[in-house]
Amino acid sequence: MCGITGWVSYDRDLRTEAAALHAMTETMACRGPDDRGVWTGGPAALGHRRLAVIDLPGGRQPMTAGTPDGTVALVYSGESYNFTELRRELTAHGHRFGTDSDTEVVLRGYLAWGDAVAERLNGMYAFAVWDGRHDRLVMVRDRMGIKPFYYHPTPDGVLFGSEPKAILAHPLARPRVRLDGLRELFTFVKTPGHAVWDGMREVEPGTVVTVDRTGVHTRAYWRLETRPHPDDRATTIATVRSLLDDIVRRQLVADVPRCTLLSGGLDSSAMTALAARQLAEDGERVRSFAVDFAGQTDHFVADDLRGTPDAPFVHDVARASDTDHQDIVLDAHTLADPAVREKVIRARDVPMGFGDMDASLYLLFRSVRDHSTVALSGESADEVFGGYLQFFDENARRSDTFPWLVRHARDFGEDTEVLRPDLTRALDLGGYVADGYRTAVSGIDRLDGESDFEYRMRRICHLHLTRFVRALLDRKDRMSMAVGLEVRVPFCDHRLVEYVYNAPWSLKSFDGREKSLLREATADLLPKSVYDRVKSPYPSTQDPEYAVALQDHVKDLLTRPGHPVFDLVDRERVRRAAHHDAPVSTQAARRGLEKTLDLALWLDLYRPEIVAG
């Protein structure tokens, strides 16, 4: 796992532009603390920061290959879990390797197959190839969008990077946000390709972007397709288990210490149990880590979202799978620490986080990094197998909008209520969401003979796998790579995603519960307590001291009436929430305070130009 960046300028010789390339590359230092490298060749310049995971001495980048017609250079971030098979295939076709790294397999694969190498990869990746034979740049992103990748067209080429900060370090990229960028910030719709920053785009998941002297060209090499599912229940369950066994085995491969992230829910428990069983075959014991909050278990209060605390279930799994387990226990003041908030905002480049849940994730990863370089996560199983409450909520099912927004409004309130009324009118967030929803569902194919109910559930599943999950994957990547931790997501293997997506909803929920297929496929691995447990989302602190700390920080902000944040948020509403005699009593009010603090810090750190239009 690494950080990549680069610049293509057809009107310049970039060998004389070293300062700009170095500045871009150094913004990726957290993503790659182990090594750095740059390469320039005429109109192209590539930068790389490395987190060494496989072939520690041999995987240095940028990696190049000389050909009679020009140099081909690669910068690569991520992992290819089938690189050993591809290496054998390429060797059989006459390719010779000088390292044991998956990076060289991708480079040689490009030489053999061109950008069609993307279709052969199984993994999480974002990479850029400068092909000096044709003076073109080829950018490729994995199918699910696990690894981030951004680009910014320029008058004579392009800037690119793993994160916006790499692009913003270049003088050609202005830190400017238009109304559409604010709309993306204040809605949870994850518009494909949208990067918030003006002029910047995401390389969309499953897409190849090529830049040459004629401009920018895109090609989708993968999309989530509707197909018949002929397998019965028993066959489907067996296939899911077989896939999971193979996926976890592949994703445990590393030349550095690895671990699992354990929440005590079905997803992470199944994944941890599989990893523990496989490592035990080689006499190894898996390490596991969980986040918890001081006093949370003893003083837990159940609500509509979370009926049980995580810790008892975490410990049941740790005992059953004999993991080397550690709880990372956080207190309210650490979660509310402005220094932690700054780390989170710098990691994400935009203030579109999840408050204390972002802070706790960052702090968890920071602690895990003291022991491991690679962690396996249960992220994305809810989207794949149908685990969220909105999958079973009739209002969410029938609403002509993104289903998670229906639940969010009910469970958390509208945190955008903190915005100034004139800005709210200008943004027309309702119209933005409605337009985005219509676009999102327009391309979802229906099976011949599929019932109205099954098709509606197919659309809900599709939206979660192509919109919702991408936001969570981006969050996971940014928080982990901010501390140099590689987090792998077995449930995002495209083979599993394609197979389970096409299983009808009646099969996904055959016992009337969430994630029925996953539960039965791993039943032999799970403690009964976890098997019976109802879905509980990522934990959030219930300590009232956290809300009090938020109020204190907002009171400090209110002493700066000229702060540009008050061009975006309603100062009087914020003042009332911050000076309320009792601690913040609603999720919406707490989220409003968190949003205000995030926006203020973002404006201080990035000084974006906000443009109406």
XYZ file of C-alpha atoms in Angstrom:
613
model
C 0.000 0.000 0.000
C 1.385 3.353 -0.961
C 0.725 6.880 -2.113
C 1.109 7.831 -5.764
C 1.151 11.119 -7.622
C 2.281 12.627 -10.888
C 2.090 15.267 -13.574
C 1.874 15.099 -17.351
C 2.513 18.280 -19.326
C 2.891 17.930 -23.077
C 4.155 21.517 -23.431
C 6.990 21.194 -20.904
C 10.063 19.178 -20.105
C 9.267 18.103 -16.556
C 12.869 17.206 -15.832
C 13.198 20.900 -14.947
C 10.146 20.881 -12.635
C 11.498 18.787 -9.753
C 10.268 21.105 -6.975
C 6.593 20.719 -7.855
C 6.859 16.924 -8.119
C 8.654 16.648 -4.790
C 6.019 18.815 -3.095
C 3.240 16.586 -4.447
C 5.062 13.418 -3.433
C 5.723 14.549 0.126
C 2.006 15.045 0.805
C 1.774 11.232 0.562
C 4.382 10.613 3.298
C 1.817 9.181 5.753
C 0.618 6.690 3.144
C 4.164 5.561 2.481
C 6.517 5.989 5.444
C 9.079 3.394 4.316
C 10.502 4.817 1.089
C 10.132 7.534 -1.541
C 10.967 7.753 -5.221
C 10.459 9.983 -8.257
C 10.903 9.518 -11.987
C 10.803 12.048 -14.813
C 10.930 11.583 -18.549
C 10.153 14.483 -20.872
C 6.467 15.366 -20.465
C 5.860 12.964 -17.554
C 6.811 12.969 -13.873
C 5.827 10.308 -11.331
C 6.139 10.323 -7.529
C 5.751 7.519 -5.020
C 5.715 6.981 -1.251
C 5.943 3.349 -0.180
C 4.472 1.292 2.618
C 6.422 -1.950 2.236
C 4.222 -5.058 2.593
C 5.425 -7.623 0.032
C 9.045 -8.115 -1.123
C 10.399 -5.443 1.212
C 13.763 -4.958 -0.576
C 12.522 -5.478 -4.137
C 9.355 -3.439 -4.634
C 10.764 0.074 -4.938
C 8.937 2.547 -7.146
C 8.516 4.177 -9.575
C 9.275 0.940 -11.423
C 10.344 1.084 -15.038
C 10.775 -1.239 -18.004
C 12.809 -0.314 -21.063
C 11.502 -1.192 -24.517
C 12.917 -0.469 -27.997
C 10.193 2.162 -28.459
C 10.431 3.930 -25.101
C 10.287 3.569 -21.332
C 7.200 2.328 -19.513
C 7.037 3.572 -15.898
C 4.612 2.582 -13.143
C 3.477 3.945 -9.779
C 1.192 1.565 -7.948
C -0.789 1.576 -4.712
C -2.565 -1.461 -3.312
C -2.371 -5.220 -3.546
C -3.020 -7.818 -6.236
C -4.088 -11.011 -4.496
C -3.657 -13.175 -7.585
C -0.208 -11.923 -8.521
C 1.419 -15.336 -8.134
C -0.878 -16.862 -10.772
C -0.349 -13.908 -13.105
C 3.394 -14.139 -12.587
C 3.368 -17.798 -13.654
C 1.314 -16.938 -16.730
C 3.623 -14.090 -17.708
C 6.726 -16.224 -17.105
C 5.296 -18.886 -19.411
C 5.007 -16.178 -22.082
C 8.674 -15.260 -21.765
C 8.656 -12.403 -19.261
C 11.551 -12.287 -16.794
C 11.237 -10.888 -13.285
C 13.822 -9.179 -11.142
C 11.736 -8.938 -7.943
C 9.109 -10.909 -6.041
C 6.708 -7.961 -5.822
C 3.178 -7.709 -7.146
C 4.159 -4.289 -8.524
C 6.414 -5.874 -11.127
C 3.636 -8.312 -12.040
C 1.348 -5.355 -12.797
C 4.074 -3.655 -14.847
C 4.843 -6.798 -16.851
C 1.127 -7.446 -17.171
C 0.688 -4.020 -18.746
C 3.493 -4.743 -21.196
C 1.755 -7.993 -22.144
C -1.902 -6.946 -22.180
C -2.015 -3.152 -22.137
C -4.743 -1.599 -20.012
C -6.647 -4.918 -20.199
C -4.362 -5.999 -17.346
C -7.006 -4.407 -15.105
C -9.514 -7.103 -16.004
C -7.092 -9.818 -14.849
C -6.365 -8.361 -11.417
C -8.027 -9.472 -8.194
C -7.352 -6.922 -5.517
C -7.445 -3.343 -4.355
C -5.362 -0.969 -6.430
C -4.876 2.418 -7.988
C -2.020 2.760 -10.426
C -0.708 4.968 -13.189
C 1.445 3.906 -16.143
C 3.388 6.353 -18.257
C 3.740 4.616 -21.609
C 6.641 6.321 -23.342
C 6.034 4.256 -26.465
C 2.861 6.237 -27.131
C 3.335 9.300 -24.885
C 0.226 8.514 -22.861
C -0.740 8.116 -19.240
C -2.990 5.237 -18.204
C -4.746 5.403 -14.797
C -6.578 2.377 -13.382
C -8.703 1.919 -10.248
C -10.029 -1.271 -8.672
C -13.589 -2.429 -9.246
C -15.111 -1.476 -5.889
C -13.224 1.763 -5.249
C -11.231 0.455 -2.294
C -8.200 2.589 -3.126
C -8.747 6.304 -3.795
C -7.543 7.950 -7.006
C -8.001 11.535 -8.249
C -6.997 13.542 -11.295
C -7.152 17.158 -12.437
C -7.008 17.927 -16.176
C -4.818 20.897 -17.123
C -4.597 22.835 -20.398
C -1.759 20.594 -21.605
C -2.074 17.401 -19.577
C -3.103 16.241 -16.119
C -2.218 16.124 -12.424
C -3.056 13.011 -10.401
C -2.708 11.570 -6.920
C -3.977 9.056 -4.399
C -5.562 11.939 -2.509
C -6.622 15.499 -3.375
C -3.870 16.922 -1.181
C -1.243 15.682 -3.652
C -2.925 17.566 -6.499
C -3.591 20.664 -4.388
C 0.145 20.877 -3.655
C 0.678 21.856 -7.297
C 0.299 25.556 -8.223
C -1.933 24.714 -11.201
C -4.633 23.339 -8.887
C -6.538 26.013 -6.989
C -8.244 25.051 -3.700
C -11.664 26.109 -4.884
C -15.104 24.639 -4.131
C -18.256 25.513 -6.044
C -21.865 24.963 -5.001
C -21.877 21.441 -6.427
C -18.890 20.650 -4.213
C -20.802 21.900 -1.180
C -23.805 19.830 -2.249
C -21.608 16.745 -2.275
C -20.283 17.676 1.183
C -23.710 18.083 2.728
C -25.417 15.024 1.231
C -24.482 11.393 1.606
C -24.918 10.241 -1.994
C -21.306 9.684 -3.191
C -21.750 10.851 -6.756
C -19.422 8.801 -8.991
C -16.449 10.808 -10.207
C -17.173 13.781 -7.938
C -14.173 15.043 -5.970
C -15.696 18.129 -4.211
C -12.731 20.272 -5.342
C -13.318 22.345 -8.472
C -11.633 20.931 -11.573
C -10.800 17.642 -9.887
C -12.312 14.229 -10.623
C -12.200 10.760 -9.164
C -11.044 7.907 -11.321
C -14.273 5.981 -10.968
C -14.128 2.406 -9.662
C -13.712 -0.180 -12.394
C -12.475 2.452 -14.832
C -9.417 3.135 -16.992
C -8.648 6.805 -17.667
C -6.179 7.496 -20.487
C -4.564 10.885 -21.110
C -2.799 11.627 -24.390
C -2.212 14.649 -26.593
C -5.859 14.569 -27.721
C -7.277 14.794 -24.203
C -8.811 12.571 -21.518
C -10.560 9.295 -22.366
C -12.388 6.889 -20.058
C -13.300 3.221 -20.380
C -15.217 1.130 -17.852
C -13.683 -2.327 -17.591
C -16.132 -3.548 -14.938
C -19.645 -2.842 -13.757
C -22.004 -4.633 -11.392
C -24.183 -6.607 -13.791
C -27.546 -8.308 -13.372
C -27.362 -12.057 -14.063
C -29.535 -15.082 -13.302
C -28.734 -16.988 -10.098
C -29.523 -20.658 -10.740
C -28.125 -22.058 -7.450
C -30.369 -23.312 -4.653
C -29.926 -22.349 -1.001
C -27.507 -25.132 -0.061
C -25.326 -24.547 -3.114
C -25.326 -20.793 -2.541
C -24.270 -21.158 1.100
C -21.516 -23.613 0.135
C -20.279 -21.306 -2.636
C -20.166 -18.317 -0.285
C -18.091 -20.337 2.181
C -15.736 -21.576 -0.516
C -15.212 -18.051 -1.786
C -14.581 -16.707 1.713
C -12.031 -19.426 2.448
C -10.119 -18.534 -0.705
C -10.427 -14.764 -0.235
C -9.172 -14.722 3.351
C -6.287 -17.070 2.515
C -5.176 -14.762 -0.285
C -5.516 -11.638 1.828
C -3.436 -13.023 4.677
C -0.362 -13.022 2.423
C 2.138 -10.406 3.619
C 5.780 -10.111 4.609
C 4.895 -7.936 7.621
C 2.806 -8.442 10.805
C -0.946 -8.651 10.183
C -4.076 -8.706 12.325
C -7.863 -8.469 12.210
C -10.243 -5.715 13.267
C -12.885 -7.285 15.486
C -16.198 -5.677 16.488
C -18.107 -8.713 17.737
C -20.536 -8.471 14.847
C -21.158 -11.225 12.342
C -18.869 -9.820 9.622
C -15.660 -9.237 11.543
C -16.218 -12.326 13.706
C -16.554 -14.622 10.684
C -13.530 -13.069 9.022
C -11.445 -13.305 12.218
C -12.460 -16.925 12.773
C -11.515 -17.844 9.209
C -8.156 -16.107 9.563
C -7.514 -17.799 12.913
C -8.268 -21.252 11.506
C -6.047 -20.745 8.461
C -3.109 -19.315 10.390
C -3.362 -22.138 12.939
C -2.561 -24.545 10.100
C 0.932 -22.997 10.080
C 1.189 -22.786 13.845
C 0.399 -19.053 13.938
C -2.030 -17.171 16.132
C -3.983 -14.243 14.764
C -3.875 -10.871 16.515
C -7.164 -9.020 16.865
C -8.021 -5.492 17.941
C -11.290 -3.829 18.938
C -12.262 -0.266 19.765
C -14.134 0.460 22.985
C -14.999 3.485 25.079
C -14.297 4.010 28.757
C -17.293 2.814 30.768
C -19.370 1.983 27.674
C -20.136 -1.634 28.560
C -21.057 -0.900 32.189
C -23.234 2.112 31.375
C -24.541 1.115 27.946
C -28.019 2.366 26.987
C -29.724 0.486 24.158
C -31.387 2.447 21.357
C -33.003 1.769 17.974
C -29.606 1.408 16.308
C -27.507 -0.396 18.879
C -29.147 -2.941 21.153
C -25.956 -4.294 22.743
C -22.412 -3.136 23.478
C -19.656 -4.734 21.395
C -17.171 -5.795 24.060
C -18.850 -8.998 25.376
C -19.223 -10.367 21.846
C -15.668 -9.362 20.921
C -14.358 -11.333 23.885
C -16.510 -14.353 23.018
C -14.916 -14.474 19.561
C -11.414 -13.883 20.896
C -11.820 -16.854 23.244
C -13.467 -19.124 20.667
C -10.836 -18.430 18.002
C -7.945 -18.143 20.465
C -6.813 -14.775 19.125
C -4.123 -12.620 20.687
C -6.602 -9.860 21.449
C -6.334 -6.257 22.614
C -9.054 -3.680 23.287
C -8.216 -0.089 22.393
C -10.158 1.921 25.007
C -10.795 5.612 24.317
C -12.141 8.370 26.537
C -14.395 11.301 25.669
C -11.736 13.995 25.874
C -9.403 12.149 23.524
C -12.240 11.742 21.020
C -13.011 15.470 21.184
C -9.358 16.577 21.112
C -8.938 19.295 18.426
C -5.560 17.781 17.501
C -7.303 14.498 16.628
C -9.963 16.380 14.664
C -7.182 18.067 12.688
C -5.597 14.691 11.876
C -8.963 13.438 10.620
C -9.637 16.484 8.440
C -6.130 16.381 6.979
C -6.581 12.688 6.236
C -9.897 13.181 4.414
C -9.175 16.578 2.751
C -12.830 17.516 3.203
C -15.152 17.905 6.221
C -17.573 15.097 5.391
C -16.881 12.729 8.241
C -18.818 10.941 10.962
C -17.788 12.886 14.061
C -16.609 10.737 16.942
C -16.800 7.632 14.747
C -14.064 9.063 12.517
C -11.979 10.073 15.508
C -12.273 6.652 17.131
C -11.427 4.898 13.861
C -8.305 7.034 13.451
C -7.240 6.398 17.058
C -7.903 2.671 16.697
C -5.751 2.495 13.584
C -2.998 4.541 15.198
C -2.825 2.077 18.076
C -2.996 -0.972 15.798
C -0.094 0.391 13.730
C 2.175 0.005 16.770
C 1.799 -3.772 16.369
C 0.794 -4.548 12.766
C 1.232 -3.179 9.258
C -1.711 -5.025 7.663
C -5.220 -5.453 9.078
C -8.209 -7.374 7.717
C -11.596 -5.704 8.163
C -15.221 -6.863 7.953
C -16.159 -3.666 6.083
C -18.671 -4.044 3.224
C -20.378 -7.269 4.328
C -23.530 -5.309 5.174
C -23.685 -3.939 1.650
C -22.958 -7.322 0.058
C -25.247 -9.519 2.172
C -27.965 -7.031 3.180
C -27.250 -6.134 6.782
C -28.533 -2.617 7.358
C -31.873 -1.714 8.899
C -32.946 0.080 5.726
C -32.994 -3.241 3.880
C -35.929 -4.232 6.117
C -37.596 -0.847 6.644
C -40.753 -0.518 4.538
C -40.480 3.266 4.317
C -36.887 3.022 3.113
C -37.780 0.264 0.676
C -40.620 2.231 -0.910
C -39.081 5.703 -0.911
C -37.816 7.032 -4.209
C -34.518 8.142 -2.716
C -31.352 6.615 -1.357
C -32.630 4.255 1.353
C -29.969 5.110 3.910
C -31.086 8.743 3.879
C -34.533 7.690 5.114
C -32.999 5.909 8.097
C -30.432 8.648 8.697
C -33.087 11.325 8.973
C -35.026 9.183 11.444
C -32.079 8.044 13.560
C -29.886 11.156 13.531
C -32.044 14.035 12.349
C -30.933 16.505 9.694
C -27.470 17.758 10.610
C -27.685 20.227 7.716
C -30.103 22.265 9.835
C -26.996 24.050 11.110
C -26.463 25.690 7.698
C -27.448 29.281 6.995
C -30.971 29.506 5.508
C -29.757 31.449 2.449
C -27.116 28.794 1.736
C -29.676 26.024 2.195
C -31.921 27.670 -0.400
C -29.043 28.122 -2.851
C -27.894 24.527 -2.498
C -31.332 22.925 -2.977
C -30.023 19.700 -1.456
C -33.350 17.954 -1.966
C -33.142 18.532 -5.711
C -29.508 17.411 -5.810
C -30.355 14.161 -4.027
C -33.393 13.545 -6.253
C -31.362 14.055 -9.437
C -28.619 11.792 -8.109
C -31.088 9.050 -7.233
C -32.705 9.078 -10.660
C -29.290 8.798 -12.286
C -28.193 6.032 -9.923
C -31.155 3.734 -10.559
C -31.481 4.383 -14.281
C -28.859 1.846 -15.294
C -29.843 -1.084 -13.057
C -30.977 -3.941 -15.262
C -33.938 -6.136 -14.382
C -34.083 -9.888 -14.908
C -36.789 -11.251 -17.147
C -39.659 -12.279 -14.913
C -38.247 -10.587 -11.807
C -41.046 -9.489 -9.470
C -41.555 -5.847 -8.560
C -40.454 -6.552 -4.980
C -37.313 -8.456 -5.999
C -36.374 -5.724 -8.460
C -36.828 -3.036 -5.814
C -34.555 -4.988 -3.481
C -32.057 -5.447 -6.312
C -31.994 -1.675 -6.753
C -31.438 -1.149 -3.031
C -28.571 -3.651 -3.048
C -27.072 -2.033 -6.132
C -27.209 1.443 -4.591
C -25.404 0.216 -1.495
C -22.695 -1.486 -3.547
C -22.103 1.404 -5.950
C -22.735 4.456 -3.741
C -22.950 3.823 -0.004
C -20.018 1.434 0.305
C -17.703 3.770 -1.591
C -18.080 6.437 1.077
C -17.220 3.947 3.814
C -14.292 2.523 1.868
C -12.900 6.012 1.351
C -13.226 6.698 5.078
C -11.502 3.429 5.941
C -8.641 4.062 3.535
C -8.017 7.651 4.615
C -8.085 6.934 8.351
C -5.815 3.901 8.047
C -3.323 5.304 5.573
C -2.984 8.458 7.654
C -1.024 6.265 10.076
C 0.560 3.929 7.511
C -1.737 0.953 8.152
C -2.934 -1.169 5.235
C -6.527 -2.308 5.765
C -7.761 -5.111 3.524
C -11.449 -5.767 2.911
C -12.154 -9.432 2.057
C -15.882 -8.855 1.541
C -15.075 -6.534 -1.399
C -13.613 -9.323 -3.513
C -15.423 -8.817 -6.811
C -16.148 -12.536 -7.200
C -18.101 -12.557 -3.941
C -19.827 -9.245 -4.734
C -21.009 -10.437 -8.153
C -22.216 -13.780 -6.850
C -24.156 -12.543 -3.832
C -25.563 -9.479 -5.606
C -27.362 -11.739 -8.037
C -28.812 -14.013 -5.380
C -32.479 -12.992 -5.011
C -33.525 -11.173 -1.860
C -35.644 -14.155 -0.840
C -32.398 -16.128 -0.647
C -30.340 -13.372 0.999
C -32.923 -13.205 3.806
C -34.266 -16.768 3.736
C -34.693 -16.929 7.534
C -36.159 -13.433 7.851
C -32.930 -12.014 9.263
C -30.145 -9.842 7.966
C -27.147 -11.467 6.237
C -28.685 -14.955 6.268
C -26.229 -16.352 3.717
C -23.137 -15.153 5.578
C -24.452 -16.390 8.923
C -25.110 -19.897 7.644
C -21.922 -20.057 5.591
C -19.821 -19.433 8.715
C -22.076 -20.935 11.406
C -19.506 -23.572 12.358
C -16.985 -20.844 13.213
C -19.133 -18.555 15.351
C -19.939 -18.496 19.071
C -23.694 -18.846 19.575
C -23.852 -15.339 21.042
C -22.529 -13.858 17.793
C -24.661 -16.131 15.611
C -27.766 -14.858 17.419
C -26.710 -11.213 17.697
C -28.718 -8.569 15.820
C -26.801 -6.167 13.591
C -25.185 -3.297 15.509
C -23.454 -0.458 13.607
C -19.953 0.843 14.231
C -19.931 2.076 17.844
C -20.353 5.660 18.957
C -19.542 7.009 22.394
C -22.435 7.503 24.798
C -20.357 9.508 27.264
C -22.096 12.885 27.850
C -18.681 14.432 28.456
C -18.005 14.156 24.735
C -20.949 16.439 23.923
C -19.888 18.846 26.683
C -16.400 19.019 25.150
C -17.956 19.770 21.745
C -19.949 22.598 23.257
C -16.815 24.061 24.845
C -14.934 23.967 21.540
C -17.828 25.631 19.711
C -18.016 28.334 22.392
C -14.371 29.106 21.658
C -15.192 29.319 17.956
C -18.035 31.737 18.664
C -15.512 34.202 20.116
C -14.244 34.617 16.536
C -17.303 36.199 14.870
C -15.369 36.945 11.684
C -14.482 33.310 11.073
C -15.460 32.241 7.533
C -17.358 29.250 8.911
C -20.191 31.654 9.728
C -20.597 32.271 5.997
C -21.780 28.644 5.890
C -23.436 27.890 9.226
C -26.112 29.777 11.116
C -24.278 31.471 13.982
C -27.386 31.827 16.140
C -28.346 28.168 15.839
C -24.816 27.157 16.696
C -24.791 29.521 19.667
C -28.003 28.041 21.061
C -26.664 24.492 20.785
C -23.336 25.428 22.379
C -24.869 27.318 25.315
C -27.683 24.914 26.145
C -27.643 24.331 29.911
C -27.792 20.549 29.580
C -25.468 18.385 27.453
C -26.539 17.984 23.843
C -29.585 15.740 23.987
C -30.150 14.788 20.347
C -28.002 13.173 17.675
C -28.901 15.980 15.251
C -27.677 18.670 17.648
C -24.452 16.774 18.336
C -23.870 16.220 14.630
C -24.495 19.917 14.036
C -21.739 20.821 16.493
C -19.386 18.289 14.936
C -20.166 19.587 11.439
C -19.484 23.168 12.534
C -16.125 22.288 14.063
C -15.141 20.192 11.027
C -16.023 22.997 8.618
C -14.170 25.600 10.663
C -11.022 23.513 10.849
C -11.172 22.672 7.137
C -11.453 26.357 6.282
C -8.451 27.100 8.510
C -6.296 24.306 7.104
C -7.111 24.442 3.366
C -8.357 28.036 2.953
C -10.646 27.045 0.079
C -12.179 29.653 -2.168
C -15.945 29.120 -1.981
C -17.513 30.113 -5.293
C -21.260 30.541 -5.828
C -21.984 28.838 -9.120
